[in-house]
Coordinates of C-alpha atoms in Angstrom, one line a residue:
M1 CA -39.3 73.3 53.3
I2 CA -40.5 74.8 50.0
G3 CA -42.3 78.2 50.3
L4 CA -45.2 78.7 47.8
I5 CA -46.2 82.3 46.8
S6 CA -48.8 83.5 44.4
A7 CA -50.6 86.7 43.6
T8 CA -53.6 85.8 41.5
A9 CA -56.4 83.2 41.4
A10 CA -54.7 81.3 38.5
G11 CA -51.4 81.2 40.3
A12 CA -53.1 80.1 43.5
A13 CA -54.8 77.2 41.7
A14 CA -51.4 75.9 40.6
R15 CA -49.9 76.7 44.0
D16 CA -52.6 74.6 45.7
R17 CA -51.9 71.7 43.4
L18 CA -48.3 71.6 44.6
A19 CA -49.4 72.0 48.2
A20 CA -51.8 69.1 47.9
A21 CA -49.2 66.9 46.2
W22 CA -46.4 67.8 48.7
P23 CA -48.1 68.4 52.0
D24 CA -45.0 67.6 54.0
R25 CA -42.6 69.6 51.8
T26 CA -44.5 72.8 51.3
R27 CA -45.8 75.9 53.1
V28 CA -48.2 78.4 51.6
Y29 CA -47.3 82.1 52.3
E30 CA -50.3 84.4 52.2
G31 CA -50.5 88.2 52.4
P32 CA -48.7 90.9 50.4
V33 CA -46.4 89.3 47.8
G34 CA -43.3 91.2 48.9
D35 CA -43.7 90.3 52.5
A36 CA -44.5 86.7 51.6
V37 CA -41.3 86.4 49.5
R38 CA -39.2 87.9 52.3
R39 CA -40.6 85.6 54.9
A40 CA -40.3 82.5 52.8
F41 CA -36.8 83.3 51.7
A42 CA -35.7 83.6 55.4
E43 CA -37.6 80.5 56.5
C44 CA -37.4 78.0 53.6
E45 CA -34.7 76.2 51.7
Q46 CA -36.5 76.7 48.4
L47 CA -39.3 78.9 46.9
V48 CA -41.8 78.4 44.1
C49 CA -43.2 81.7 43.0
F50 CA -46.2 81.8 40.7
L51 CA -45.4 85.3 39.4
A52 CA -43.7 87.0 36.4
T53 CA -40.0 86.4 36.3
G54 CA -39.3 90.2 36.4
A55 CA -41.3 90.6 39.6
V56 CA -39.5 87.7 41.3
V57 CA -36.1 89.0 40.2
R58 CA -36.9 92.4 41.8
L59 CA -38.3 90.8 45.0
V60 CA -35.4 88.4 45.7
A61 CA -32.5 90.5 44.5
P62 CA -32.1 92.4 47.8
L63 CA -32.3 89.2 49.7
L64 CA -29.3 87.5 48.0
S65 CA -26.1 87.0 49.9
D66 CA -24.1 83.9 48.9
K67 CA -24.8 81.3 46.2
T68 CA -23.8 78.5 48.5
S69 CA -26.5 79.4 51.1
D70 CA -29.2 81.3 49.3
A71 CA -32.5 79.6 48.9
G72 CA -33.3 78.0 45.5
V73 CA -36.0 80.0 43.7
V74 CA -38.2 78.7 40.9
C75 CA -40.6 80.9 39.0
V76 CA -43.7 79.4 37.4
D77 CA -45.9 81.5 35.0
E78 CA -49.5 81.7 36.0
A79 CA -50.6 79.5 33.1
G80 CA -48.4 76.8 34.4
R81 CA -46.5 76.4 31.2
F82 CA -42.9 76.9 32.3
A83 CA -40.8 76.4 35.5
V84 CA -37.7 78.6 35.5
P85 CA -34.9 78.2 38.1
L86 CA -33.9 81.8 38.8
V87 CA -31.5 81.4 41.8
G88 CA -29.6 78.5 43.3
G89 CA -29.8 76.2 40.3
H90 CA -27.2 73.8 41.8
A91 CA -26.5 74.7 45.4
G92 CA -30.1 75.6 46.1
G93 CA -31.5 72.6 44.2
A94 CA -33.6 74.9 42.0
N95 CA -32.8 73.0 38.7
E96 CA -34.1 69.7 40.1
L97 CA -37.0 71.4 41.8
A98 CA -38.0 72.9 38.4
R99 CA -38.0 69.5 36.9
E100 CA -40.1 68.1 39.7
V101 CA -42.6 71.0 39.5
G102 CA -42.7 70.5 35.7
E103 CA -43.6 66.8 36.0
L104 CA -46.3 67.6 38.5
L105 CA -47.9 70.6 36.8
G106 CA -47.1 69.6 33.2
A107 CA -44.8 72.6 32.8
M108 CA -41.6 72.7 30.8
P109 CA -38.5 73.2 33.0
V110 CA -36.4 76.0 31.6
V111 CA -32.9 75.2 32.9
T112 CA -30.2 77.7 31.7
T113 CA -27.2 76.6 33.8
A114 CA -24.4 76.0 31.3
T115 CA -23.4 72.6 32.6
D116 CA -27.0 71.3 32.5
A117 CA -27.5 72.7 29.0
V118 CA -24.6 70.7 27.6
G119 CA -25.1 67.6 29.7
I120 CA -21.9 67.9 31.9
P121 CA -22.6 67.6 35.6
G122 CA -21.6 70.7 37.6
L123 CA -18.6 70.2 39.9
D124 CA -20.8 71.5 42.7
T125 CA -23.5 68.8 42.0
L126 CA -21.4 65.7 42.5
G127 CA -22.5 65.2 46.1
L128 CA -19.0 66.0 47.5
P129 CA -17.8 69.2 49.2
V130 CA -15.9 71.3 46.7
E131 CA -13.2 73.9 47.0
G132 CA -11.1 76.0 44.7
D133 CA -11.6 77.5 41.2
V134 CA -15.0 75.9 40.5
A135 CA -15.9 78.6 38.0
G136 CA -12.6 78.5 36.1
V137 CA -12.4 74.7 35.9
T138 CA -16.1 74.4 34.9
R139 CA -15.5 77.0 32.2
A140 CA -12.6 74.9 30.9
L141 CA -14.8 71.8 30.7
L142 CA -17.5 73.8 28.9
D143 CA -14.9 75.1 26.4
G144 CA -13.6 71.6 25.7
E145 CA -10.2 72.4 27.3
P146 CA -8.4 69.3 28.8
V147 CA -9.1 69.0 32.5
A148 CA -7.1 66.3 34.4
L149 CA -8.4 64.1 37.1
D150 CA -6.0 63.6 40.0
A151 CA -7.8 60.9 42.2
E152 CA -5.6 60.6 45.3
V153 CA -8.6 58.7 46.8
A154 CA -10.6 56.5 44.4
W155 CA -14.2 57.5 44.5
P156 CA -17.1 56.7 42.2
L157 CA -18.0 59.9 40.3
P158 CA -20.5 60.7 37.6
P159 CA -19.2 60.9 34.0
V160 CA -17.1 64.0 33.5
P161 CA -14.9 64.4 30.3
F162 CA -11.6 64.3 32.1
A163 CA -8.3 64.1 30.2
E164 CA -5.0 62.4 31.3
R165 CA -3.4 65.8 31.7
G166 CA -4.3 69.4 31.3
A167 CA -3.8 73.0 32.5
H168 CA -6.8 72.6 34.8
T169 CA -7.2 69.8 37.4
V170 CA -9.9 68.2 39.6
R171 CA -8.3 66.6 42.6
V172 CA -10.1 64.1 44.7
T173 CA -8.4 64.2 48.1
D174 CA -9.1 64.0 51.8
R175 CA -5.8 65.7 52.6
A176 CA -5.8 69.2 54.3
V177 CA -4.4 71.0 51.3
E178 CA -5.2 74.3 49.6
A179 CA -6.4 74.3 46.0
A180 CA -3.7 75.5 43.5
D181 CA -4.4 77.8 40.7
R182 CA -6.9 76.4 38.1
E183 CA -7.6 73.5 40.5
V184 CA -10.7 72.2 42.2
L185 CA -10.6 70.0 45.3
L186 CA -13.4 67.4 45.8
R187 CA -13.6 66.0 49.3
P188 CA -14.8 62.4 49.4
P189 CA -16.3 61.1 52.6
S190 CA -13.5 58.7 53.1
L191 CA -12.6 59.2 56.8
V192 CA -14.2 57.4 59.7
V193 CA -13.4 58.7 63.2
G194 CA -13.7 56.2 66.0
V195 CA -14.5 57.9 69.3
G196 CA -14.4 56.8 72.9
A197 CA -15.3 58.9 75.9
S198 CA -15.7 58.7 79.7
R199 CA -19.1 59.5 81.2
G200 CA -19.7 63.2 81.1
A201 CA -16.8 64.0 78.7
P202 CA -17.3 67.6 77.6
V203 CA -17.9 68.1 73.9
A204 CA -15.1 70.6 73.7
E205 CA -12.6 67.9 74.7
V206 CA -14.1 65.4 72.2
L207 CA -13.9 67.9 69.4
D208 CA -10.4 69.0 70.4
V209 CA -9.0 65.4 70.2
I210 CA -10.7 64.8 66.9
E211 CA -9.5 68.1 65.3
G212 CA -6.0 67.6 66.7
A213 CA -5.8 64.1 65.2
L214 CA -6.9 65.3 61.8
R215 CA -4.6 68.4 61.9
D216 CA -1.5 66.4 62.9
A217 CA -2.2 63.8 60.2
G218 CA -2.8 66.5 57.5
L219 CA -6.4 65.4 56.9
S220 CA -9.5 67.5 56.1
P221 CA -12.5 67.5 58.4
R222 CA -14.7 67.9 55.3
S223 CA -13.9 64.3 54.4
I224 CA -15.3 62.8 57.7
A225 CA -18.0 60.4 56.7
E226 CA -19.1 59.5 60.3
L227 CA -18.2 59.2 63.9
A228 CA -18.3 55.7 65.3
T229 CA -18.4 54.4 68.8
V230 CA -19.8 51.6 71.0
E231 CA -23.5 51.2 71.6
A232 CA -23.1 52.0 75.3
K233 CA -22.0 55.5 74.3
A234 CA -24.8 56.1 71.8
D235 CA -26.4 58.7 74.1
E236 CA -23.1 60.2 75.5
P237 CA -23.8 64.0 75.2
G238 CA -20.2 64.9 74.4
I239 CA -20.1 62.4 71.5
V240 CA -23.6 63.1 70.2
E241 CA -23.0 66.9 70.2
A242 CA -19.6 66.5 68.5
A243 CA -21.2 64.6 65.6
E244 CA -23.9 67.3 65.3
R245 CA -21.3 70.1 65.2
L246 CA -19.3 68.3 62.6
G247 CA -22.4 67.6 60.6
V248 CA -21.9 63.9 60.3
P249 CA -23.9 60.8 61.5
L250 CA -23.0 58.9 64.7
V251 CA -22.8 55.2 64.0
T252 CA -22.7 52.6 66.9
Y253 CA -21.6 49.0 67.1
S254 CA -22.2 46.4 69.8
A255 CA -19.4 45.6 72.2
E256 CA -19.3 42.1 70.7
E257 CA -18.7 43.4 67.2
L258 CA -15.9 45.7 68.4
A259 CA -14.3 43.0 70.6
A260 CA -13.9 40.9 67.4
V261 CA -11.8 43.6 65.6
E262 CA -8.1 43.2 65.8
V263 CA -6.5 46.5 66.9
P264 CA -2.9 47.7 67.6
N265 CA -3.7 49.2 71.0
P266 CA -6.2 47.2 73.1
S267 CA -6.7 48.3 76.7
A268 CA -8.2 46.8 79.8
A269 CA -10.0 50.0 80.8
P270 CA -12.7 49.9 78.0
L271 CA -13.0 46.2 78.4
A272 CA -14.0 46.6 82.0
A273 CA -16.2 49.6 81.3
V274 CA -18.1 48.6 78.1
G275 CA -17.1 45.0 77.3
T276 CA -14.5 45.5 74.5
P277 CA -10.8 46.1 74.7
S278 CA -11.0 48.9 72.1
V279 CA -13.6 51.5 71.3
A280 CA -12.0 54.2 69.2
E281 CA -9.8 52.0 67.0
A282 CA -12.2 49.1 66.7
A283 CA -15.2 51.4 65.9
A284 CA -13.1 53.0 63.1
L285 CA -11.8 49.7 61.8
V286 CA -14.9 47.5 62.1
R287 CA -15.9 47.9 58.4
G288 CA -12.3 47.8 57.2
G289 CA -9.9 50.4 55.9
E290 CA -6.4 51.8 56.6
L291 CA -5.6 53.1 60.1
L292 CA -4.2 56.5 59.6
V293 CA -4.3 57.8 63.2
P294 CA -3.9 55.1 66.0
K295 CA -5.7 55.8 69.2
R296 CA -4.8 59.0 70.8
K297 CA -6.1 60.6 74.0
S298 CA -7.4 64.0 74.7
A299 CA -5.3 66.6 76.5
G300 CA -7.5 66.7 79.6
V301 CA -6.2 65.6 83.0
P302 CA -7.4 63.0 83.3
A303 CA -8.1 62.4 79.6
T304 CA -11.8 61.8 79.0
A305 CA -11.9 61.1 75.2
T306 CA -10.0 59.1 72.7
C307 CA -10.2 58.9 68.9
A308 CA -8.7 57.0 65.9
V309 CA -9.0 57.8 62.2
V310 CA -9.4 55.3 59.4
R311 CA -9.5 55.8 55.6
R312 CA -12.1 53.6 54.0
P313 CA -11.6 52.9 50.3
G314 CA -14.2 54.3 48.0
R315 CA -16.7 51.6 47.2
G316 CA -17.6 51.1 43.6
R317 CA -21.2 51.3 42.6
L318 CA -23.0 48.9 40.3
A319 CA -26.5 49.8 39.2
V320 CA -28.3 47.0 37.3
V321 CA -30.8 48.9 35.2
G322 CA -33.9 47.6 33.5
L323 CA -34.6 49.5 30.3
G324 CA -38.2 48.3 29.9
P325 CA -39.6 46.8 26.7
G326 CA -38.2 49.4 24.3
A327 CA -40.6 52.4 24.3
R328 CA -38.8 55.5 25.7
D329 CA -41.9 56.5 27.7
L330 CA -41.7 53.2 29.5
L331 CA -38.1 53.8 30.7
T332 CA -38.5 54.8 34.3
P333 CA -37.2 58.2 35.7
R334 CA -35.0 56.2 38.1
A335 CA -33.4 54.3 35.2
K336 CA -32.7 57.6 33.4
A337 CA -31.1 59.0 36.5
E338 CA -28.8 56.0 36.9
L339 CA -27.8 56.1 33.3
R340 CA -26.7 59.8 33.7
R341 CA -25.0 59.0 37.0
A342 CA -22.8 56.2 35.6
S343 CA -19.3 56.9 34.4
V344 CA -19.1 53.4 32.9
L345 CA -21.9 51.7 30.9
V346 CA -21.9 48.0 30.2
G347 CA -24.5 46.4 27.9
L348 CA -25.5 44.6 24.8
D349 CA -24.8 46.7 21.8
Q350 CA -28.4 47.0 20.6
Y351 CA -29.6 48.0 24.1
V352 CA -26.8 50.7 24.3
D353 CA -28.1 52.1 21.0
Q354 CA -31.5 52.6 22.6
I355 CA -30.3 54.9 25.3
R356 CA -27.0 56.3 23.9
D357 CA -28.6 59.8 23.7
L358 CA -29.3 59.8 27.4
L359 CA -25.7 59.4 28.5
R360 CA -23.6 62.3 29.7
P361 CA -20.4 63.3 27.8
G362 CA -17.5 61.3 29.2
T363 CA -19.4 58.1 29.8
R364 CA -17.2 55.1 29.0
I365 CA -19.2 52.6 27.0
L366 CA -18.3 48.9 27.1
E367 CA -20.6 47.1 24.7
S368 CA -20.7 43.6 23.3
G369 CA -22.9 41.3 21.1
L370 CA -25.4 38.6 21.8
G371 CA -24.3 35.6 23.8
A372 CA -21.8 37.5 26.0
E373 CA -24.0 37.9 29.1
E374 CA -21.5 36.4 31.6
E375 CA -18.7 38.4 30.2
R376 CA -20.7 41.6 30.5
A377 CA -21.5 40.7 34.1
R378 CA -17.9 40.1 35.0
T379 CA -16.8 43.3 33.2
A380 CA -19.4 45.4 35.1
V381 CA -18.4 44.0 38.5
A382 CA -14.7 44.4 37.7
E383 CA -15.2 48.1 36.8
A384 CA -17.2 48.6 40.0
R385 CA -14.4 47.0 42.0
R386 CA -12.0 49.6 40.5
G387 CA -14.1 52.3 42.2
H388 CA -16.3 53.4 39.3
A389 CA -20.0 54.1 39.1
V390 CA -21.2 51.5 36.7
A391 CA -24.5 50.9 35.0
L392 CA -25.2 47.4 33.6
I393 CA -28.2 47.5 31.4
G394 CA -30.7 44.9 30.3
S395 CA -34.1 44.9 28.6
G396 CA -37.4 44.7 30.5
D397 CA -36.5 44.3 34.2
A398 CA -32.9 43.5 34.7
G399 CA -33.8 40.8 37.2
V400 CA -36.1 38.9 34.9
Y401 CA -34.2 36.7 32.4
A402 CA -31.6 39.5 32.2
M403 CA -28.3 40.7 33.7
A404 CA -29.0 40.9 37.4
S405 CA -28.5 37.2 38.1
P406 CA -25.1 36.8 36.5
A407 CA -23.9 40.1 37.9
L408 CA -24.9 39.4 41.4
A409 CA -23.4 35.9 41.1
E410 CA -20.1 37.6 40.4
A411 CA -20.4 40.5 42.9
S412 CA -19.4 40.2 46.6
D413 CA -19.9 42.7 49.4
D414 CA -16.9 44.9 48.4
I415 CA -19.2 47.0 46.1
D416 CA -22.5 48.6 46.4
V417 CA -25.2 47.1 44.2
I418 CA -28.4 48.9 43.3
G419 CA -31.3 47.3 41.4
V420 CA -33.4 49.5 39.1
P421 CA -36.7 47.8 38.1
G422 CA -38.1 48.0 34.6
V423 CA -41.3 47.2 32.8
T424 CA -41.1 43.5 31.7
A425 CA -42.1 42.2 28.3
A426 CA -44.8 40.1 30.0
L427 CA -46.3 43.2 31.6
A428 CA -46.0 45.3 28.4
A429 CA -47.7 42.6 26.4
A430 CA -50.4 42.1 29.0
A431 CA -51.3 45.8 28.9
I432 CA -51.7 45.5 25.2
L433 CA -53.7 42.3 25.3
G434 CA -56.1 43.5 28.1
A435 CA -55.8 41.9 31.5
P436 CA -54.6 38.4 31.1
L437 CA -52.6 38.4 34.3
G438 CA -55.5 39.4 36.5
H439 CA -55.0 36.2 38.6
D440 CA -52.1 33.9 39.4
H441 CA -49.6 33.6 36.6
V442 CA -46.1 32.4 35.8
S443 CA -43.4 33.2 33.2
I444 CA -41.4 30.4 31.7
S445 CA -38.5 30.7 29.2
L446 CA -38.6 28.0 26.6
S447 CA -34.9 28.5 25.8
D448 CA -32.9 25.4 26.7
L449 CA -29.5 27.1 26.2
H450 CA -29.2 27.5 30.0
T451 CA -31.9 25.1 31.3
P452 CA -32.3 21.5 30.3
W453 CA -35.5 20.8 28.4
E454 CA -36.5 18.2 31.0
V455 CA -36.6 20.9 33.7
I456 CA -38.6 23.3 31.4
E457 CA -41.1 20.6 30.5
R458 CA -41.6 19.8 34.2
R459 CA -42.4 23.4 34.9
V460 CA -44.8 23.7 32.0
R461 CA -46.7 20.6 33.3
A462 CA -46.8 22.0 36.8
A463 CA -48.2 25.3 35.5
A464 CA -50.8 23.4 33.4
E465 CA -51.9 21.3 36.3
A466 CA -52.1 24.4 38.6
D467 CA -54.3 26.3 36.1
L468 CA -51.9 29.2 36.0
V469 CA -51.8 31.8 33.2
V470 CA -48.5 31.2 31.4
T471 CA -46.3 33.7 29.6
F472 CA -43.7 32.1 27.4
Y473 CA -40.4 34.0 26.9
N474 CA -38.0 33.0 24.1
P475 CA -40.7 30.9 22.6
R476 CA -39.2 30.0 19.2
S477 CA -36.1 30.6 17.1
R478 CA -34.6 29.1 13.9
G479 CA -32.7 26.5 15.8
R480 CA -35.4 25.8 18.4
D481 CA -38.7 25.3 16.6
W482 CA -40.2 22.3 18.5
Q483 CA -40.3 23.6 22.1
L484 CA -43.3 25.9 21.7
P485 CA -45.6 23.3 20.0
K486 CA -44.6 20.8 22.8
A487 CA -45.4 23.3 25.5
L488 CA -48.7 24.2 23.9
A489 CA -49.6 20.5 23.7
I490 CA -49.0 20.1 27.4
L491 CA -51.3 23.0 28.2
A492 CA -53.9 21.6 25.8
G493 CA -54.1 18.5 27.9
H494 CA -55.6 20.6 30.7
R495 CA -57.4 23.5 28.9
E496 CA -60.1 23.8 26.3
P497 CA -59.1 24.4 22.7
T498 CA -60.9 27.8 22.9
T499 CA -58.6 29.0 25.7
P500 CA -57.5 32.6 24.7
V501 CA -53.9 33.0 23.7
G502 CA -52.2 36.4 23.3
V503 CA -49.3 36.8 20.9
V504 CA -47.4 40.1 21.1
R505 CA -44.3 40.9 19.1
N506 CA -42.0 43.9 20.0
A507 CA -44.3 45.1 22.7
S508 CA -44.5 48.9 23.0
R509 CA -42.3 49.5 20.0
P510 CA -43.4 51.3 16.7
D511 CA -43.3 48.0 14.8
G512 CA -45.1 46.0 17.5
T513 CA -48.0 43.7 16.7
A514 CA -50.5 42.0 18.9
R515 CA -53.4 39.5 18.4
V516 CA -55.6 37.3 20.4
T517 CA -56.2 33.8 19.1
T518 CA -56.9 30.4 20.8
L519 CA -55.0 27.4 21.9
A520 CA -56.3 25.4 19.0
L521 CA -55.7 28.1 16.3
L522 CA -52.3 29.4 17.3
D523 CA -49.7 28.7 14.6
P524 CA -46.3 28.4 16.3
A525 CA -44.6 29.3 12.9
T526 CA -45.8 32.9 13.4
V527 CA -43.8 33.2 16.6
D528 CA -40.2 34.3 17.0
M529 CA -37.7 35.4 19.7
M530 CA -39.1 38.9 19.7
T531 CA -42.5 37.6 20.7
V532 CA -44.1 36.7 24.1
V533 CA -47.0 34.2 24.1
T534 CA -49.5 34.4 26.9
V535 CA -51.8 31.4 27.4
G536 CA -54.9 32.0 29.6
N537 CA -56.1 29.7 32.3
T538 CA -59.6 28.0 32.4
A539 CA -61.2 31.3 33.6
T540 CA -59.6 33.6 31.0
R541 CA -62.1 35.0 28.5
D542 CA -62.0 36.9 25.2
I543 CA -64.1 40.0 25.7
A544 CA -64.4 42.4 22.8
G545 CA -61.1 41.1 21.5
R546 CA -59.2 41.5 24.8
M547 CA -57.9 38.8 27.1
V548 CA -59.4 39.0 30.6
T549 CA -58.6 36.8 33.5
P550 CA -60.9 37.5 36.5
R551 CA -59.5 38.0 39.9
G552 CA -61.8 35.3 41.2
Y553 CA -63.4 32.3 39.5
R554 CA -67.0 33.4 39.9
W555 CA -67.4 33.6 36.2
Q556 CA -67.1 29.9 36.0
E557 CA -70.1 29.5 38.3
E558 CA -72.3 32.0 36.5
P559 CA -74.8 30.7 34.0
K560 CA -73.7 31.2 30.4

């Protein structure tokens, strides 16, 4: 919950805008400001104070106890010009909250955290539990000193400028070890604990067998990703409470799923009780991994709980990112976030140049020229399979005539794949032209490099007969100068010569051009590969120089 505090009418107006935008995330605190701040600090994870920074500093200073648990505090001036994270920039989420507040109120976020200022992700913002000399190793990164990465467990991390060796180290491990001098430990969620229990097994006995198994195997409980068990035990109080105390989710599987898992220690008892010869081992192994701790029983007499521990390998992450039509303000916030998260970027060289300034220091860039789409797709998938966080970029929407198709054809279920939509060239062009896509429409690429012309022609004829608005991608190049005239001729057989046609080149870019002409007057020689051509249907009209396709066809029935 985010506590909102203000002292004046101007501050209250901005406060109320936040409250209206985030009704489920915020709570307004009224009354004397000092009392309101104290109550909000005790009851909320974050605060937004519409007060002077000096006043907020004095009010929250006596309340601070530990940077890992203090509420994140953002101060917004009463004019709504600036959003300043004062406390808990990383651990309290104040830096990100300041950015969100800034977007909503039109305020500039003033983030002074050193790592954010230079574009290096804070070691305490990587989404993993962190231990050791965080301040010292972070200072070394900021000073440009070599910091080595020791990844005992491969895990996809955001880009950090690591070196092969150095006096400081970041160690990714699920082992129960202490951090050495000038070392930071990152705890990946690599361990799955399978749990079985008799009816009424006490939570103390469930926790005792889990903690004993981890301790004897030298594993850290901070790397537990989840507890896993059979569906029949989903409501078993001892297991449910154990997961809550460990702060991890409880995942369940059907008896049929678990019975299909090959385990080293099957037993007749769980088979009779819940329909599978193994619960603990099978639940831990059902999604693959290395069995580190075979089934062991709790110390009770009789034993009422069992557990097994599996290490799952870190799954690489492939984000297929659409960059939009080229204008920076049409690049989505989600796309920007994925670009900054990726430790490896794969893309066409000219697209890489568009967003190079958004990448964090340490991002490894794998770029290539035109015509290497399948090679880029294979490279991106291979890097993800090595455990990296990868962004594969394409123009427009990556799923429309772009990189998503070849990448997903290469990928299997051994990596996580995330699609990030982008504004397509057809949509960007349509916004410039007016509203040509107001009714049913289709996009067709006229490039026959990957699709036989016979197939393309059949699709154009179908669109013409169906009276669909058509946007042509890849309409004409030096080596392909006859396909567009042929396609236009097909459409002309079903539409009037006066049918509006929109021609947009480099949509949304500074050198972009756009015009509305007609099917009869369009000169194909004025079109190139940087152009999209949108041909209206029988209802499309030119109104004040704009293409408009009505949502219904009533216009055709109205007297002219």
